[in-house]
Tab-separated table of N, CA and C and ligand atoms in Angstrom:
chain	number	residue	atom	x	y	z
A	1	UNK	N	-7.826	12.195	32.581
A	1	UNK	CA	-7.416	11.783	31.229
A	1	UNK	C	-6.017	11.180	31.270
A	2	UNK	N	-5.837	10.045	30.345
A	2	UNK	CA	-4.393	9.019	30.862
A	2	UNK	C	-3.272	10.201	29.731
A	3	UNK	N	-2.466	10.160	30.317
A	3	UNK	CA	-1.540	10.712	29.452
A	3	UNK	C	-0.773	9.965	28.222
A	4	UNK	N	-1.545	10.389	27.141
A	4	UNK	CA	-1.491	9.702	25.878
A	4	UNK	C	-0.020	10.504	25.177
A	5	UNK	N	0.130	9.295	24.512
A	5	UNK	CA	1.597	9.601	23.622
A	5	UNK	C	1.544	9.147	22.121
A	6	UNK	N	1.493	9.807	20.844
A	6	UNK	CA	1.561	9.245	19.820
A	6	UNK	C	2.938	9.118	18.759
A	7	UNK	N	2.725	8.222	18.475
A	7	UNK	CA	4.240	8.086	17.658
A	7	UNK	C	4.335	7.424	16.708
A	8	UNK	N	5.403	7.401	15.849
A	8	UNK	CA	5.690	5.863	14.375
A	8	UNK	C	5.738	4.323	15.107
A	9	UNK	N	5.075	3.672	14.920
A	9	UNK	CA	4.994	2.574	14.920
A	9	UNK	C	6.616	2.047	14.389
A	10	UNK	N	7.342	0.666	15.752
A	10	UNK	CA	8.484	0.175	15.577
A	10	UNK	C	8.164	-1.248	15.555
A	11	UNK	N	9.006	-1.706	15.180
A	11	UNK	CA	9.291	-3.295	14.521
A	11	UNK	C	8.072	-3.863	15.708
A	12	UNK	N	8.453	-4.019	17.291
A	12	UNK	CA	8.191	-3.732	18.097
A	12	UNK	C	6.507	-4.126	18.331
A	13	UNK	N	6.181	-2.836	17.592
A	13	UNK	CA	4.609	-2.798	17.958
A	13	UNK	C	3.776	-3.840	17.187
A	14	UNK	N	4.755	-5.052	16.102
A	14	UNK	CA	3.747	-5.434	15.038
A	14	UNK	C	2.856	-6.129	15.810
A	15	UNK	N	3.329	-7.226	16.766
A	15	UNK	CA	2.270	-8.115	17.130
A	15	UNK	C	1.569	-7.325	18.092
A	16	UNK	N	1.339	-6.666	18.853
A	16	UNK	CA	0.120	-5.538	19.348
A	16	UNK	C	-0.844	-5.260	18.531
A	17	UNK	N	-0.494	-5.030	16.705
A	17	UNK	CA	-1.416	-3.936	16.046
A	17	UNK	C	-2.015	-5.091	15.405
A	18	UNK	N	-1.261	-6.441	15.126
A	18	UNK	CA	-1.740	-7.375	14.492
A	18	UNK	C	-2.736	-8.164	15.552
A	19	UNK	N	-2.723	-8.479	16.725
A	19	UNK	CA	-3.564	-8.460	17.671
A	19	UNK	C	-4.716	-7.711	17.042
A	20	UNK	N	-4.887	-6.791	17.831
A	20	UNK	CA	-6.158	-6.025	18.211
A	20	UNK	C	-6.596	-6.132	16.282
A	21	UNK	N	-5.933	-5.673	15.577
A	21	UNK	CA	-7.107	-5.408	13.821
A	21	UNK	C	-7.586	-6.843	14.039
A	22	UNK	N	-7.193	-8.392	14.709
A	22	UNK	CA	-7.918	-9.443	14.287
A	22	UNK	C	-9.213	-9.467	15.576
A	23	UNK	N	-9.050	-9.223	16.617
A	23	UNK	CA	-9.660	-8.661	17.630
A	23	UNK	C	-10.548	-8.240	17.319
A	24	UNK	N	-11.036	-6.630	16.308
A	24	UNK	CA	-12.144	-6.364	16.162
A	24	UNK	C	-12.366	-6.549	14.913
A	25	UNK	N	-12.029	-7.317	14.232
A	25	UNK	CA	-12.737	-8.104	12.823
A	25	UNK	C	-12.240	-7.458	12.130
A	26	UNK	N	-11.493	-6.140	11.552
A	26	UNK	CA	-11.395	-5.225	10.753
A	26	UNK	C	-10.435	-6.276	9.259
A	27	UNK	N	-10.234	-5.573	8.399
A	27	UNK	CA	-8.836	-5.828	7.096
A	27	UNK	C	-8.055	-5.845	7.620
A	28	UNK	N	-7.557	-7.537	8.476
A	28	UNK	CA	-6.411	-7.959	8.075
A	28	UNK	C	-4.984	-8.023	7.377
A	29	UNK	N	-5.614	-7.449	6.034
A	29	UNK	CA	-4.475	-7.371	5.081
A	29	UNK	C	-3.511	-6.154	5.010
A	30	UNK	N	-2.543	-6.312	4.755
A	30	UNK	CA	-1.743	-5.164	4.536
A	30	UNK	C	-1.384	-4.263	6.119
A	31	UNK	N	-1.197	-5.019	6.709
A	31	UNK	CA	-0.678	-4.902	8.114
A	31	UNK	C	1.256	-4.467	8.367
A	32	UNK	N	1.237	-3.746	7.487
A	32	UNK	CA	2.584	-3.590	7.096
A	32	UNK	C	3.394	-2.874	8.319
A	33	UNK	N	3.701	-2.831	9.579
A	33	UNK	CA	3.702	-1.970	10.942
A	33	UNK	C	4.259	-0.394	10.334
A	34	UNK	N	5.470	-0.235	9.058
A	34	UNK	CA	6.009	0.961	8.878
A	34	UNK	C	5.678	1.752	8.793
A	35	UNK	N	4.534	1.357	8.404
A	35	UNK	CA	2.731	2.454	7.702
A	35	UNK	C	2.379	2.867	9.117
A	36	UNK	N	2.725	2.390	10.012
A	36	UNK	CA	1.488	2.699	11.354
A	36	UNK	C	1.871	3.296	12.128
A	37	UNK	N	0.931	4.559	13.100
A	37	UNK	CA	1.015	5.176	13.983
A	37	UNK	C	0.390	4.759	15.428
A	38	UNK	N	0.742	4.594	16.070
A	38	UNK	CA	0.270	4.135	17.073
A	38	UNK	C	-0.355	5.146	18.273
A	39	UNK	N	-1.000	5.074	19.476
A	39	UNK	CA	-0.951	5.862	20.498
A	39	UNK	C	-0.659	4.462	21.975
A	40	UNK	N	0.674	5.235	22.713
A	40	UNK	CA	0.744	4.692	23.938
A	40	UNK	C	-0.335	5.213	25.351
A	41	UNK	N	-0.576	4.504	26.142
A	41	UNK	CA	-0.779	5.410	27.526
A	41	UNK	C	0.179	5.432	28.576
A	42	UNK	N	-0.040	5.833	29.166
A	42	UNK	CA	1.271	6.141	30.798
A	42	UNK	C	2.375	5.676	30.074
A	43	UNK	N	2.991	5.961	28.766
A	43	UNK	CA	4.341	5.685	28.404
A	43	UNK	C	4.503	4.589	27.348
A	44	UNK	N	3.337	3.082	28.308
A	44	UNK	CA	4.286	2.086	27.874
A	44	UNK	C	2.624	1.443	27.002
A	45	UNK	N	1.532	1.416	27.998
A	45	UNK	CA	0.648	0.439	27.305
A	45	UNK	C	0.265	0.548	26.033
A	46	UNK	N	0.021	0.094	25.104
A	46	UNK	CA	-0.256	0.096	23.672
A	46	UNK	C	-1.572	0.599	23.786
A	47	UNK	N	-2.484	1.190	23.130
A	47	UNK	CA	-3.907	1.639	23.186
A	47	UNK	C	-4.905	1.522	22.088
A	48	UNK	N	-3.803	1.726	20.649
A	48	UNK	CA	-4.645	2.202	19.305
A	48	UNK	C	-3.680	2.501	18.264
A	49	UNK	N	-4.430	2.277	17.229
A	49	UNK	CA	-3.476	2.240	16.024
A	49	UNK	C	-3.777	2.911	14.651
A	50	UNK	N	-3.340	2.934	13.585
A	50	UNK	CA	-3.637	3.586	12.247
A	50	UNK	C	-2.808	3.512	11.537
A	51	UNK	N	-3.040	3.675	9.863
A	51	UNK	CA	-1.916	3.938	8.605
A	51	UNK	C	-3.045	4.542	8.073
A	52	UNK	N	-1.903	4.725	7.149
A	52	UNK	CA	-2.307	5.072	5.753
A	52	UNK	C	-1.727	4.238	4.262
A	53	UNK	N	-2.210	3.657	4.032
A	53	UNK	CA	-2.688	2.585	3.184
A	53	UNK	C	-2.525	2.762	1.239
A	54	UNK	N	-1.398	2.457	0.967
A	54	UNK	CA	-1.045	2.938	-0.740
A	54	UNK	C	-1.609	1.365	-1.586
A	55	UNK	N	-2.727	1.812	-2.786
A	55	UNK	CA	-2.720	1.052	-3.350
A	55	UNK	C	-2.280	0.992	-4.802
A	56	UNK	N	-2.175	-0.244	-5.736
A	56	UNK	CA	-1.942	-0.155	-6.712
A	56	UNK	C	-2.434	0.636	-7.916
A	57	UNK	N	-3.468	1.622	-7.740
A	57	UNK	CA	-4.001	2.564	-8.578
A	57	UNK	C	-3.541	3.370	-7.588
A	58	UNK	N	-2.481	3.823	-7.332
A	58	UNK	CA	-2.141	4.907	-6.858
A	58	UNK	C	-2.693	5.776	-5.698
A	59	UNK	N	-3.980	5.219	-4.914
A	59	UNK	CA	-5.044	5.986	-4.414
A	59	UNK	C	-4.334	5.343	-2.625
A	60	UNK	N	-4.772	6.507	-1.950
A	60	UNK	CA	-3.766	6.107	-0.273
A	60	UNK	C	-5.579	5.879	0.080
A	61	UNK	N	-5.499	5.002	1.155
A	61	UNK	CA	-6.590	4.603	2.145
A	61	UNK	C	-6.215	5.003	3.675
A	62	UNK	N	-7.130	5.498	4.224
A	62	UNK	CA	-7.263	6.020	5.882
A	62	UNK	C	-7.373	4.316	6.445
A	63	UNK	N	-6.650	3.762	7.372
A	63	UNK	CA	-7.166	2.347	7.088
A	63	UNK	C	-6.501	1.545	8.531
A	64	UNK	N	-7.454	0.863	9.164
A	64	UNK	CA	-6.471	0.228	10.392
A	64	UNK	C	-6.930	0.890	11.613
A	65	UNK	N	-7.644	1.630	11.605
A	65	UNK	CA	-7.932	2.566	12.561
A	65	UNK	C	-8.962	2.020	13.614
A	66	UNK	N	-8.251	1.167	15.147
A	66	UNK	CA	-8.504	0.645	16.030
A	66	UNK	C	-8.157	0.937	17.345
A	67	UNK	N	-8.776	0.738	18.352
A	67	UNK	CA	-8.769	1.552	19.503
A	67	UNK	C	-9.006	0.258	20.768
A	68	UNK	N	-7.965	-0.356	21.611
A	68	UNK	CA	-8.702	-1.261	22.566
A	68	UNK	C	-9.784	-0.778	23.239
A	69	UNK	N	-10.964	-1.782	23.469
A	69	UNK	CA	-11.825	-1.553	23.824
A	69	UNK	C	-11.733	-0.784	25.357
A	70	UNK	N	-10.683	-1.064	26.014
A	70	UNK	CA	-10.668	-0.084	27.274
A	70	UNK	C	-10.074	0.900	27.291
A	71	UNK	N	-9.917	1.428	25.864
A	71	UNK	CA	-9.063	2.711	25.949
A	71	UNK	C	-10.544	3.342	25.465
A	72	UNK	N	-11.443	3.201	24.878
A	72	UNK	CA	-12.228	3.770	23.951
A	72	UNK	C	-13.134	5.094	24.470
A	73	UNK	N	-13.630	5.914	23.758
A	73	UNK	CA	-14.393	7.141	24.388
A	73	UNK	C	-13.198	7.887	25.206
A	74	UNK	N	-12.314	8.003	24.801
A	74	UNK	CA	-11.264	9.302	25.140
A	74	UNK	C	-10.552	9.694	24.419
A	75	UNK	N	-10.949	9.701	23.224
A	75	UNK	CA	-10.694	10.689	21.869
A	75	UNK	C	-8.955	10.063	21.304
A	76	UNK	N	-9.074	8.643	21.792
A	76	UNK	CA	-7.643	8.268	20.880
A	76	UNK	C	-8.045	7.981	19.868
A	77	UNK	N	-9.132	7.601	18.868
A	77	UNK	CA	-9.419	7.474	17.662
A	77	UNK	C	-9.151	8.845	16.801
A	78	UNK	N	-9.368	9.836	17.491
A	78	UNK	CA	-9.265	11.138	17.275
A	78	UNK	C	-7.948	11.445	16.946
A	79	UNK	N	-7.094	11.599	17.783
A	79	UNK	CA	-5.881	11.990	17.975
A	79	UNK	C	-5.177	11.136	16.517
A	80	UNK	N	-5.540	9.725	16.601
A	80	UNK	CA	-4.800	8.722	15.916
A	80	UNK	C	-5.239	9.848	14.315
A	81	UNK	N	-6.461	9.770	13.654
A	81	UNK	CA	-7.069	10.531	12.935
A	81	UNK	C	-6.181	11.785	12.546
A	82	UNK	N	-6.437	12.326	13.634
A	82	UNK	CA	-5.794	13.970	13.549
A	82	UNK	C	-4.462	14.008	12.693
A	83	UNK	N	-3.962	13.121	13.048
A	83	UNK	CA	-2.514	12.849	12.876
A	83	UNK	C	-2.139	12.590	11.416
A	84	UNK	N	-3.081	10.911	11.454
A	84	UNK	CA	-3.065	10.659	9.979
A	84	UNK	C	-2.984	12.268	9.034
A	85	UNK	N	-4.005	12.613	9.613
A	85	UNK	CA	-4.383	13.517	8.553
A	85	UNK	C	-3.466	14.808	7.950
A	86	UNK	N	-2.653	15.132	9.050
A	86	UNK	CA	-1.701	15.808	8.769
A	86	UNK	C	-0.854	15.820	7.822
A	87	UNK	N	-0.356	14.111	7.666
A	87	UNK	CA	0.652	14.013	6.038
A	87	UNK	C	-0.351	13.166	4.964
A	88	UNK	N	-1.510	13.129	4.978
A	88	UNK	CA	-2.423	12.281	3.850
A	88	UNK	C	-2.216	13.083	3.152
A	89	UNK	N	-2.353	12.674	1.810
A	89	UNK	CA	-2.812	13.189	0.410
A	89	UNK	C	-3.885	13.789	0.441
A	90	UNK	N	-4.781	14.419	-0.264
A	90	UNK	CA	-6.020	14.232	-0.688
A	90	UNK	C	-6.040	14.427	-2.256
A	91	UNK	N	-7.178	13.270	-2.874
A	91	UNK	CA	-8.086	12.998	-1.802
A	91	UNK	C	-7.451	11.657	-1.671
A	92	UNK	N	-8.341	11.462	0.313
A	92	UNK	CA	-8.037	10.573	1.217
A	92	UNK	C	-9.265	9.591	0.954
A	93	UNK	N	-9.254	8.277	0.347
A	93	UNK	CA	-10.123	7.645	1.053
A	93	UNK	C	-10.499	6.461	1.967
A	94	UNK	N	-11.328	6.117	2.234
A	94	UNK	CA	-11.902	5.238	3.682
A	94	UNK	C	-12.572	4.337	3.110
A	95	UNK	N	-12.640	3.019	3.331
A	95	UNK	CA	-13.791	2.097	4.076
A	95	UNK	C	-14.224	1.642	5.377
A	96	UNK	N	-15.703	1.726	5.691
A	96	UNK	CA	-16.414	1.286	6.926
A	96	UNK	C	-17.405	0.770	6.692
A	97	UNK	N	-18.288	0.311	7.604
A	97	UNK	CA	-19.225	-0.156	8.332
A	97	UNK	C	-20.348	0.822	8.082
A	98	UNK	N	-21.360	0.975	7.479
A	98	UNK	CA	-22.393	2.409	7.477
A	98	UNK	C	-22.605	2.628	8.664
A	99	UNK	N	-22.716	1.937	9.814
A	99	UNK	CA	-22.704	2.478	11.406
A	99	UNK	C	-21.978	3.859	11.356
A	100	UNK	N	-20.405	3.539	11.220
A	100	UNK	CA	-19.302	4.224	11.484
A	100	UNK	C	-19.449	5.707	10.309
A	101	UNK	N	-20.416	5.833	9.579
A	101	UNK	CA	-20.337	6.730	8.788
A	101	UNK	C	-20.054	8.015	9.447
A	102	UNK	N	-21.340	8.124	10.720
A	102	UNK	CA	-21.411	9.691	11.187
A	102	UNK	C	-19.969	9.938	11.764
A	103	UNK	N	-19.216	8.703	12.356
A	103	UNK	CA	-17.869	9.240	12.838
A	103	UNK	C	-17.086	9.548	12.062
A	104	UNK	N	-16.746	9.165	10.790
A	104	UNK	CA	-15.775	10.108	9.843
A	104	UNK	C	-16.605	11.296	9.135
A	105	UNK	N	-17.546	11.468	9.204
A	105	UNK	CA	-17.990	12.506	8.900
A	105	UNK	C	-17.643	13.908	9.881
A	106	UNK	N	-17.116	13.518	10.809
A	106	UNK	CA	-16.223	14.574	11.915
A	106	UNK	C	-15.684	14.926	11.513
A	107	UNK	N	-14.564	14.231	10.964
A	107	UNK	CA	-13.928	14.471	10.310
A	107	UNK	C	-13.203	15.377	8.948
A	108	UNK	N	-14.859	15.047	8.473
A	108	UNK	CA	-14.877	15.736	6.662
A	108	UNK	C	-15.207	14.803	5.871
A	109	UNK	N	-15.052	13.558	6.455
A	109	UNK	CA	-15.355	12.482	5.465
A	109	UNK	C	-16.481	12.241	4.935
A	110	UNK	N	-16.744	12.632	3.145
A	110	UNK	CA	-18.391	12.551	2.865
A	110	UNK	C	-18.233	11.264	2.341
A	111	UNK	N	-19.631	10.128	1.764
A	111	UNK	CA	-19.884	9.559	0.837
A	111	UNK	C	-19.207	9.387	-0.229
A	112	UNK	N	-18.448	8.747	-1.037
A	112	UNK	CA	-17.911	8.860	-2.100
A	112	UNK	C	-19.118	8.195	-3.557
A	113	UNK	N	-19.032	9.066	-4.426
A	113	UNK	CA	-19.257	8.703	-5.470
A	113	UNK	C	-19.143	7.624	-6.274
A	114	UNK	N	-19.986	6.893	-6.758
A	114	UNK	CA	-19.273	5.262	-6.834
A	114	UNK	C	-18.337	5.871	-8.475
A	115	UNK	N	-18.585	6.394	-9.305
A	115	UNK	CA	-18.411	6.705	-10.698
A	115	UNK	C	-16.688	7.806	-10.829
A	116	UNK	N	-16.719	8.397	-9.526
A	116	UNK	CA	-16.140	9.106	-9.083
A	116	UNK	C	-14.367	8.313	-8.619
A	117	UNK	N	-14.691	6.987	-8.165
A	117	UNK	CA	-14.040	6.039	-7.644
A	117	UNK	C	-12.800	5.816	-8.366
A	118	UNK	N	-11.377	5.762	-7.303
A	118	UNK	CA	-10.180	5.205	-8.290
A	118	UNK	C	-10.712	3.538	-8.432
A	119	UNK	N	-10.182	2.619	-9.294
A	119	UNK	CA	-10.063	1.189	-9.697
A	119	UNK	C	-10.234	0.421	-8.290
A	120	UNK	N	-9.595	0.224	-7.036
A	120	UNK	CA	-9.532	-0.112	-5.859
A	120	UNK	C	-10.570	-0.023	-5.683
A	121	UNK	N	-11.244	1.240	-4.776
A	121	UNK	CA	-12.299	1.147	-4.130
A	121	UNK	C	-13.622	1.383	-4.810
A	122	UNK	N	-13.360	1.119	-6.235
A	122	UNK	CA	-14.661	0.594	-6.981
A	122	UNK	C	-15.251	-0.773	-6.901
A	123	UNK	N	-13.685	-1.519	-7.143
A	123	UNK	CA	-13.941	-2.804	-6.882
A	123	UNK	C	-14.985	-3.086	-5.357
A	124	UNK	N	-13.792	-2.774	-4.183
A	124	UNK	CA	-14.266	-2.823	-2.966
A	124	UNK	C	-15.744	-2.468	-3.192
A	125	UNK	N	-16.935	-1.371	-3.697
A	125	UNK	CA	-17.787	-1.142	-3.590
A	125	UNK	C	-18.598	-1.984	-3.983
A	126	UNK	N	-18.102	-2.147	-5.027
A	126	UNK	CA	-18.902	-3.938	-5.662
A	126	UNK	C	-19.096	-4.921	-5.142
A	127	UNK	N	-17.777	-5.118	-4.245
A	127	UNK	CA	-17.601	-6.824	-3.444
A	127	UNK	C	-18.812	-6.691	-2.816
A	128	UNK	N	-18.640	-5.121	-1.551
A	128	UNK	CA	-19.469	-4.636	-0.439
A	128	UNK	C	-20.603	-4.838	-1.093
A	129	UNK	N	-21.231	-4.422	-1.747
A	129	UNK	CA	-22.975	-4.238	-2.702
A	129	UNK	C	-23.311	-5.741	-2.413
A	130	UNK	N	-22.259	-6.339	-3.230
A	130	UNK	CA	-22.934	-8.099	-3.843
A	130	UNK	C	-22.756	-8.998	-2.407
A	131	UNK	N	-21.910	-8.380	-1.396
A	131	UNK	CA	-22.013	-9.484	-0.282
A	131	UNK	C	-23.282	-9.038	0.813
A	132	UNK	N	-23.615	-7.842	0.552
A	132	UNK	CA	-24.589	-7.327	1.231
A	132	UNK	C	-26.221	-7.581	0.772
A	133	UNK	N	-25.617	-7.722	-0.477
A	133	UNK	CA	-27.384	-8.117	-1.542
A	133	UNK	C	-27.474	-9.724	-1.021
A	134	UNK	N	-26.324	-10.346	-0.654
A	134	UNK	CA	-26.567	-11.648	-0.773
A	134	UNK	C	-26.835	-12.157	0.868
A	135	UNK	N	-26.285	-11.277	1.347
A	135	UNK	CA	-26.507	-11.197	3.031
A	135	UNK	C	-25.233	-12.069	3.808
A	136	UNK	N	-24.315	-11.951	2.845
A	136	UNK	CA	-23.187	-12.287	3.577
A	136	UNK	C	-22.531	-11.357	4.869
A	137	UNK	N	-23.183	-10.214	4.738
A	137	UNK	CA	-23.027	-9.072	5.535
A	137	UNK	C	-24.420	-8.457	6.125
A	138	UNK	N	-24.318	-8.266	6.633
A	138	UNK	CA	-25.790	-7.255	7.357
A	138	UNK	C	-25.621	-5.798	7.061
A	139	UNK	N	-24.254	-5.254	7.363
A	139	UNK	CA	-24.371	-4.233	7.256
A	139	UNK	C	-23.849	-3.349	6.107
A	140	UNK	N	-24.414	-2.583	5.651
A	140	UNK	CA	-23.638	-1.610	3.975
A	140	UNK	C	-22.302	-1.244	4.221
A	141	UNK	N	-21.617	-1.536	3.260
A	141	UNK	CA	-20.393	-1.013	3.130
A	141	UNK	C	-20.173	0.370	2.599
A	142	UNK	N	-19.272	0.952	3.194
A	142	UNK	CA	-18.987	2.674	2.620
A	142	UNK	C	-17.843	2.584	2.371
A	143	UNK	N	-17.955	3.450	1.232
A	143	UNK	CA	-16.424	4.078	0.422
A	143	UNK	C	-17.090	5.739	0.689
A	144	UNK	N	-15.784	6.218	1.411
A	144	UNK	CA	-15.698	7.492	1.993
A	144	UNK	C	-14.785	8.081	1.456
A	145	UNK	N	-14.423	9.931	1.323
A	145	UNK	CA	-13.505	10.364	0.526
A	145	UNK	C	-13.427	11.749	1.247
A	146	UNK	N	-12.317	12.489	1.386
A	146	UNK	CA	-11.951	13.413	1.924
A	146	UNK	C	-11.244	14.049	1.000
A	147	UNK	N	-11.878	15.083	0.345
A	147	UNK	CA	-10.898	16.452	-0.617
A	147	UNK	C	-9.997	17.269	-0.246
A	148	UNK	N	-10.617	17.543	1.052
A	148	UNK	CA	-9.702	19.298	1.465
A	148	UNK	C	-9.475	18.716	2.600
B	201	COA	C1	-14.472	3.321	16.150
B	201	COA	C2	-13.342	3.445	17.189
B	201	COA	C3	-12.008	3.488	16.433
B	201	COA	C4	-13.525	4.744	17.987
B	201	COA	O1	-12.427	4.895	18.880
B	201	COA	P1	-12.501	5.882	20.155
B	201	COA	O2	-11.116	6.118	20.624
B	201	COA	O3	-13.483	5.347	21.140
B	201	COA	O4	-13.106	7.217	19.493
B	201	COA	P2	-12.933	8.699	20.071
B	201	COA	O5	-13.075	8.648	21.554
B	201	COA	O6	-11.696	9.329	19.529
B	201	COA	O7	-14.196	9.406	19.445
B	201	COA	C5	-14.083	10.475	18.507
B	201	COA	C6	-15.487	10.956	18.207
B	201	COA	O8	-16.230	9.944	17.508
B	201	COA	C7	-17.412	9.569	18.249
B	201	COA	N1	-17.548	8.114	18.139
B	201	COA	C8	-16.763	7.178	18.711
B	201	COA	N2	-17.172	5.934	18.348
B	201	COA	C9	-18.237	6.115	17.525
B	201	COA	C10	-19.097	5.207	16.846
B	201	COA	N3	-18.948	3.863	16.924
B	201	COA	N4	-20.093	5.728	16.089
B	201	COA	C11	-20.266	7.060	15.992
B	201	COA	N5	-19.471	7.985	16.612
B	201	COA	C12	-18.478	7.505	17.382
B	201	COA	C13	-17.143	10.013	19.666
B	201	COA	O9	-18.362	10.292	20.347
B	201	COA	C14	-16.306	11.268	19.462
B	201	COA	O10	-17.140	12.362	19.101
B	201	COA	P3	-16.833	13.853	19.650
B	201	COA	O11	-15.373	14.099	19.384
B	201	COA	O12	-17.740	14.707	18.852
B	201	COA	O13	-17.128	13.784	21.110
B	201	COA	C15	-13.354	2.248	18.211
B	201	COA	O14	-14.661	2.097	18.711
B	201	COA	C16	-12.884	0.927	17.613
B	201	COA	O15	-11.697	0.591	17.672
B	201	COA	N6	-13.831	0.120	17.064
B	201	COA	C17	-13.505	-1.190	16.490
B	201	COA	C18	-12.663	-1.068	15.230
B	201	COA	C19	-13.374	-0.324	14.135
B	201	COA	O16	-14.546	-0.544	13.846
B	201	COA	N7	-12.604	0.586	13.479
B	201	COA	C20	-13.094	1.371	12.374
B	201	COA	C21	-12.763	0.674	11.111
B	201	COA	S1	-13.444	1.515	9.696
């Protein structure tokens, strides 16, 4: 196992984290580095990343959460996670990929309620629905939520 290091994200790391989120297709937006935690390996290589995500209805998002593909399957998504989770609010919520469901469900992360929803990720649920009805997407979009 490489000896992993996690820490606050510095000025430093932006173009690394801005890399890799365009890398694996993820939200682009709001790439703010101050928000982000990173994990190094052997010290120096960059590996994986995360924030936590404040929106204008007040509601924080789990969000950013990427892993280079050759770091992957050695629990830095985890660690990155773990971490987040330590100073999140709850409730915490998520968007993914319905693939990715069972993996935040490790977590704690259930289904969110669409009715249940702050203003933000109602919207988001809508976009997700109507680009998916229309097949701009293949795959369902999830709004995920973590209480406790
Ligand atoms: C999804 C991703 C972050 C996982 O990173 P990782 O470092 O390989 O994950 P970990 O090794 O920490 O895995 C943690 C757990 O989730 C499981 N897991 C990992 N990837 C998974 C996937 N795609 N689907 C389901 N479960 C998965 C692992 O088996 C492990 O389970 P365990 O702890 O019970 O053994 C990584 O594949 C990635 O960067 N993907 C592209 C970006 C992306 O889609 N991000 C999510 C945006 S919502």
């Amino acid at each position: 196992m490489a000896e992993l290091v996690i820490r606050q994200a510095v000025g430093a790391d932006f173009a690394a984290i801005k890399n890799l989120i365009h890398e694996v297709g993820i939200n682009p937006t709001g790439l703010d580095w101050r928000r982000f935690i990173v994990v190094e390996a052997f010290g120096r290589q960059f590996a994986g990343c995360g924030q936590l995500k404040p929106h204008s209805d007040g509601s924080i998002e789990m969000a950013s959460i990427a892993v280079l593909p050759s770091w992957r399957g050695q629990g830095i998504a985890r660690l990155i996670i773990q971490k987040l989770l330590e100073s999140a609010p709850r409730p915490l919520y998520l968007t993914c990929r319905s693939q990715l469901g069972v993996f935040y469900q490790k977590f704690g992360f259930c289904i969110a309620n669409d009715e249940q929803l702050p203003k933000y990720f109602r919207r988001i649920s809508r976009i997700g629905g109507l680009m998916n009805s229309l097949h701009v997407i293949n795959d369902k979009l999830l709004v995920m939520v973590l209480n406790q």
